[in-house]
Coordinates of C-alpha atoms and ligand atoms in Angstrom, one line a residue:
M1175 CA -6.4 93.1 94.5
A1176 CA -8.7 94.5 96.9
D1177 CA -7.6 97.6 98.6
D1178 CA -9.2 98.2 102.2
R1179 CA -8.1 101.9 102.5
P1180 CA -11.3 104.3 103.0
I1181 CA -12.2 107.4 102.2
L1182 CA -12.8 109.7 105.4
M1183 CA -15.0 112.3 105.7
F1184 CA -14.8 114.8 108.8
D1185 CA -17.3 117.3 110.2
S1186 CA -18.5 118.9 113.4
G1187 CA -21.7 116.7 113.3
V1188 CA -24.3 115.3 110.9
G1189 CA -23.8 117.9 108.0
G1190 CA -21.0 116.1 106.0
L1191 CA -23.5 113.4 105.1
S1192 CA -24.8 115.7 102.9
V1193 CA -21.2 115.4 100.9
L1194 CA -21.3 111.6 101.9
A1195 CA -24.7 111.1 100.0
P1196 CA -23.5 112.3 96.3
T1197 CA -19.8 111.1 96.8
R1198 CA -21.5 107.3 97.8
A1199 CA -23.4 107.5 95.1
L1200 CA -20.8 107.8 92.8
L1201 CA -18.2 105.4 94.6
P1202 CA -20.2 102.8 95.8
H1203 CA -18.0 100.6 96.2
A1204 CA -15.7 102.9 98.7
A1205 CA -15.5 102.1 102.3
Y1206 CA -16.2 105.1 104.7
V1207 CA -15.5 106.5 107.8
Y1208 CA -17.5 109.2 109.0
A1209 CA -15.8 111.4 111.7
A1210 CA -17.8 113.8 113.9
D1211 CA -16.7 116.0 116.3
N1212 CA -19.4 116.4 118.4
G1213 CA -16.8 117.0 121.6
G1214 CA -16.5 120.2 119.5
F1215 CA -19.7 121.0 118.3
P1216 CA -20.7 123.4 116.9
Y1217 CA -17.8 124.9 114.9
G1218 CA -19.6 128.1 113.9
I1219 CA -19.6 130.2 116.7
R1220 CA -15.6 128.9 117.5
T1221 CA -13.2 131.6 116.8
E1222 CA -10.5 131.1 113.9
A1223 CA -7.8 130.2 116.4
E1224 CA -10.0 127.1 118.1
I1225 CA -10.9 125.8 114.7
A1226 CA -7.2 126.2 113.3
A1227 CA -5.6 124.5 116.4
R1228 CA -8.2 121.7 116.9
V1229 CA -9.0 120.7 113.3
P1230 CA -5.3 119.8 112.0
A1231 CA -5.0 117.8 115.2
L1232 CA -7.6 116.1 115.0
L1233 CA -7.4 115.0 112.0
G1234 CA -3.5 113.8 112.2
R1235 CA -5.4 111.6 115.1
L1236 CA -7.9 110.4 112.6
V1237 CA -5.8 109.4 109.8
E1238 CA -2.9 107.9 112.2
R1239 CA -6.4 105.5 113.3
Y1240 CA -7.9 104.5 109.9
R1241 CA -5.1 104.9 107.5
P1242 CA -7.5 106.4 104.7
R1243 CA -6.7 107.0 101.0
L1244 CA -8.0 110.6 100.8
V1245 CA -9.4 112.8 103.6
V1246 CA -12.7 114.9 102.6
I1247 CA -13.0 118.2 105.1
A1248 CA -16.4 118.2 104.8
C1249 CA -17.5 121.4 106.8
N1250 CA -17.1 124.5 104.9
T1251 CA -16.2 126.1 109.1
A1252 CA -13.3 123.7 109.1
S1253 CA -12.3 124.1 105.1
T1254 CA -12.0 128.3 104.8
I1255 CA -9.9 128.6 108.0
A1256 CA -8.0 125.3 108.2
L1257 CA -7.7 123.4 104.7
A1258 CA -3.8 125.0 104.3
A1259 CA -2.4 124.3 107.7
V1260 CA -4.4 120.7 107.0
R1261 CA -2.5 119.8 103.8
A1262 CA 0.6 121.0 105.1
A1263 CA 0.7 118.3 108.5
L1264 CA -0.9 115.4 106.0
D1265 CA 0.8 113.5 103.3
L1266 CA -2.4 112.6 101.3
P1267 CA -4.8 114.2 99.7
I1268 CA -7.2 116.6 100.8
V1269 CA -10.4 117.4 99.8
G1270 CA -11.9 120.7 101.5
T1271 CA -15.6 122.3 101.2
V1272 CA -15.7 126.0 100.2
P1273 CA -18.7 128.1 99.8
A1274 CA -20.0 126.9 96.3
I1275 CA -19.8 130.8 95.0
K1276 CA -19.0 130.2 91.6
P1277 CA -21.9 127.7 90.3
A1278 CA -24.2 130.3 92.2
A1279 CA -22.8 132.6 90.5
E1280 CA -23.1 130.5 86.9
Q1281 CA -27.0 130.2 87.8
S1282 CA -28.3 133.9 88.8
A1283 CA -30.1 135.1 86.6
A1284 CA -31.2 138.3 88.8
R1285 CA -27.6 138.1 89.8
A1286 CA -28.1 138.7 93.7
I1287 CA -26.7 135.8 95.1
G1288 CA -27.0 134.8 99.1
V1289 CA -24.3 132.9 101.2
L1290 CA -25.9 131.3 103.8
G1291 CA -23.0 129.8 106.0
T1292 CA -22.4 129.2 109.8
D1293 CA -21.2 133.1 111.4
A1294 CA -17.6 131.7 111.4
T1295 CA -17.7 130.6 107.5
V1296 CA -19.3 134.0 106.4
R1297 CA -17.0 136.1 107.9
Q1298 CA -13.6 134.3 106.2
P1299 CA -11.4 136.3 103.9
Y1300 CA -12.2 133.2 101.8
V1301 CA -16.0 134.0 101.1
D1302 CA -14.6 137.7 100.2
D1303 CA -12.0 136.3 97.6
L1304 CA -14.7 133.4 95.9
S1305 CA -16.8 136.3 95.1
A1306 CA -14.2 138.9 94.0
R1307 CA -13.2 135.7 91.5
F1308 CA -16.2 134.7 90.7
A1309 CA -19.2 137.1 91.3
A1310 CA -17.6 139.8 90.8
D1311 CA -20.7 141.5 88.6
C1312 CA -23.2 139.9 91.2
L1313 CA -24.6 141.4 94.7
V1314 CA -23.4 138.7 97.0
L1315 CA -25.3 139.1 100.4
R1316 CA -24.5 136.8 103.5
H1317 CA -26.2 135.2 106.5
G1318 CA -24.7 133.8 109.5
S1319 CA -26.7 130.9 111.5
A1320 CA -25.9 129.0 114.1
R1321 CA -29.7 128.2 114.6
L1322 CA -30.0 126.2 111.1
V1323 CA -27.3 123.8 112.3
E1324 CA -29.1 122.8 115.1
L1325 CA -32.1 122.3 113.0
A1326 CA -30.3 120.1 110.8
E1327 CA -29.2 118.5 113.8
A1328 CA -32.6 118.1 115.5
K1329 CA -33.8 116.9 112.1
L1330 CA -31.1 114.0 111.9
R1331 CA -32.1 113.0 115.2
G1332 CA -36.0 112.7 114.5
E1333 CA -37.0 115.9 116.7
P1334 CA -39.6 118.1 114.9
T1335 CA -38.7 121.5 113.9
D1336 CA -40.4 124.3 113.6
P1337 CA -41.7 125.9 110.2
A1338 CA -41.5 129.1 111.5
A1339 CA -37.9 128.8 111.9
Y1340 CA -36.7 128.0 109.1
R1341 CA -38.4 131.2 107.4
A1342 CA -36.4 133.1 110.5
V1343 CA -33.5 132.1 109.4
L1344 CA -34.0 132.8 105.5
D1345 CA -35.6 136.7 106.9
G1346 CA -32.0 136.9 108.0
L1347 CA -30.9 136.8 105.0
L1348 CA -33.3 138.3 101.6
G1349 CA -34.0 140.6 104.5
Q1350 CA -31.0 142.4 104.1
P1351 CA -31.0 145.6 101.2
G1352 CA -31.0 144.3 98.3
G1353 CA -32.3 140.6 99.8
D1354 CA -35.6 140.8 97.5
R1355 CA -33.1 140.5 94.3
I1356 CA -31.9 136.9 95.6
D1357 CA -32.8 134.3 93.5
T1358 CA -29.9 132.0 94.2
V1359 CA -29.0 131.0 97.5
V1360 CA -25.5 129.3 98.5
L1361 CA -26.0 126.1 101.1
A1362 CA -22.5 127.1 102.7
C1363 CA -23.1 125.0 105.6
T1364 CA -22.5 121.4 105.3
H1365 CA -25.3 120.4 107.6
F1366 CA -28.0 122.4 105.5
P1367 CA -28.8 120.8 102.3
L1368 CA -30.6 118.1 104.8
V1369 CA -32.9 120.7 105.5
E1370 CA -33.0 122.1 101.8
A1371 CA -36.8 121.0 102.1
E1372 CA -37.5 122.4 104.6
L1373 CA -36.1 126.2 103.6
A1374 CA -37.7 125.4 100.0
A1375 CA -40.7 125.5 102.2
A1376 CA -40.8 128.0 104.2
A1377 CA -39.1 130.4 101.4
P1378 CA -41.2 133.6 100.6
R1379 CA -40.4 132.7 96.7
P1380 CA -39.1 130.0 95.0
L1381 CA -35.0 130.6 95.4
R1382 CA -32.5 128.2 93.6
F1383 CA -30.7 126.0 96.3
V1384 CA -26.6 125.4 95.4
D1385 CA -24.2 123.7 98.0
G1386 CA -20.9 122.0 97.3
G1387 CA -21.5 118.8 97.5
P1388 CA -21.9 116.7 93.8
G1389 CA -18.6 118.7 92.8
I1390 CA -16.3 117.4 95.9
A1391 CA -17.8 113.6 94.5
R1392 CA -16.8 114.4 90.9
R1393 CA -13.5 115.9 92.9
V1394 CA -13.0 112.0 95.1
A1395 CA -14.0 110.4 92.1
Y1396 CA -11.4 111.7 89.9
L1397 CA -8.5 112.1 92.9
T1398 CA -9.8 108.0 93.3
E1399 CA -9.7 107.1 89.6
G1400 CA -8.4 103.7 88.6
Q1401 CA -7.7 102.4 92.2
D1402 CA -8.6 99.6 93.7
W1403 CA -11.9 99.6 96.2
P1404 CA -12.9 96.7 99.1
A1405 CA -14.0 93.6 98.2
L1406 CA -17.2 94.4 100.3
P1407 CA -18.1 98.3 100.7
K1408 CA -18.4 99.3 104.2
G1409 CA -19.1 102.1 106.5
E1410 CA -18.4 103.6 109.9
A1411 CA -19.3 106.6 112.0
V1412 CA -16.9 107.5 114.7
F1413 CA -17.9 110.5 117.0
T1414 CA -15.1 112.2 119.4
A1415 CA -16.9 112.7 122.4
P1416 CA -19.6 109.7 124.0
L1417 CA -22.6 110.2 122.9
D1418 CA -26.2 108.6 123.2
V1419 CA -27.0 107.8 119.4
G1420 CA -30.8 107.7 119.0
D1421 CA -32.7 105.3 116.6
A1422 CA -33.4 107.7 114.2
L1423 CA -29.8 108.9 114.3
R1424 CA -28.5 104.9 114.3
T1425 CA -31.2 104.3 111.5
G1426 CA -29.8 107.4 109.8
L1427 CA -26.0 106.9 109.6
A1428 CA -27.4 103.1 108.8
A1429 CA -29.6 103.9 106.0
R1430 CA -26.2 105.6 105.1
G1431 CA -24.1 103.0 105.2
L1432 CA -22.6 103.7 108.0
A1433 CA -23.3 101.1 110.1
T1434 CA -21.0 100.5 112.7
I1435 CA -20.8 103.3 115.6
S1436 CA -17.9 103.9 117.5
I1437 CA -16.1 106.7 119.5
L1438 CA -12.2 107.9 119.0
Ligands
DGL372 N1 -21.2 121.5 109.2 C1 -20.4 122.6 109.2 C2 -20.1 123.6 108.1 O1 -20.3 123.0 106.8 C3 -20.2 123.5 110.2 C4 -21.4 123.4 111.5 C5 -20.7 123.8 112.9 O2 -20.3 123.0 113.5 O3 -21.4 125.4 113.3 O4 -19.5 124.4 108.2

């Protein structure tokens, strides 16, 4: 029997599309609702208290409206701050996105990794904990960048971005003491895989970039194993505040299976 309940993915902006892509690749028959909290964007410069108050309440509204089978918080900032509160408030499976420090540590030959996230994410105790558990023998350097979030949003709007801006972000990480040893960089904000090619092109030397998207896709596939899917796959993007969706973003969303656009 067909089951129309969607998978709900949530981010402050377009970043969660980097989680949607590998998930759709594994589960092409699912229905997806992609929720972007443009009304609260950007999260990375907000306080813990603001995120902790906003995210569970907003997800409550979205769950009531869309009745999803599962929620993915496709945002490191929201997950590292509010995942426990969201799980406590909602009675359905919640998959979070946390910095991919474990796979990065597994792959770093130099035993030196960089964590590139938002300012809010890189200061979280969650990151201390992941580093201690999975990268205890590595040098772990962090850098928060609101600029890189803006660059990813601009790219998806079809606006040209300056290669020097990507280099400046990388310099903030690699320019720290010991940064010259880094061989692996965790893209600890879901916006950043959207500009991985630009980062790689701007890097002063070859770097390996690692993000949580593929791991989350496998987790969602595992949690929904054996479930029925809609007769026809479908997708909707919902924004929390009115916006002028330009042609490039509309086309980009449609290319990712999000043909309907609405406002919450
Ligand atoms: N995409 C989000 C993350 O993974 C946050 C971007 C922002 O709103 O600052 O952290």
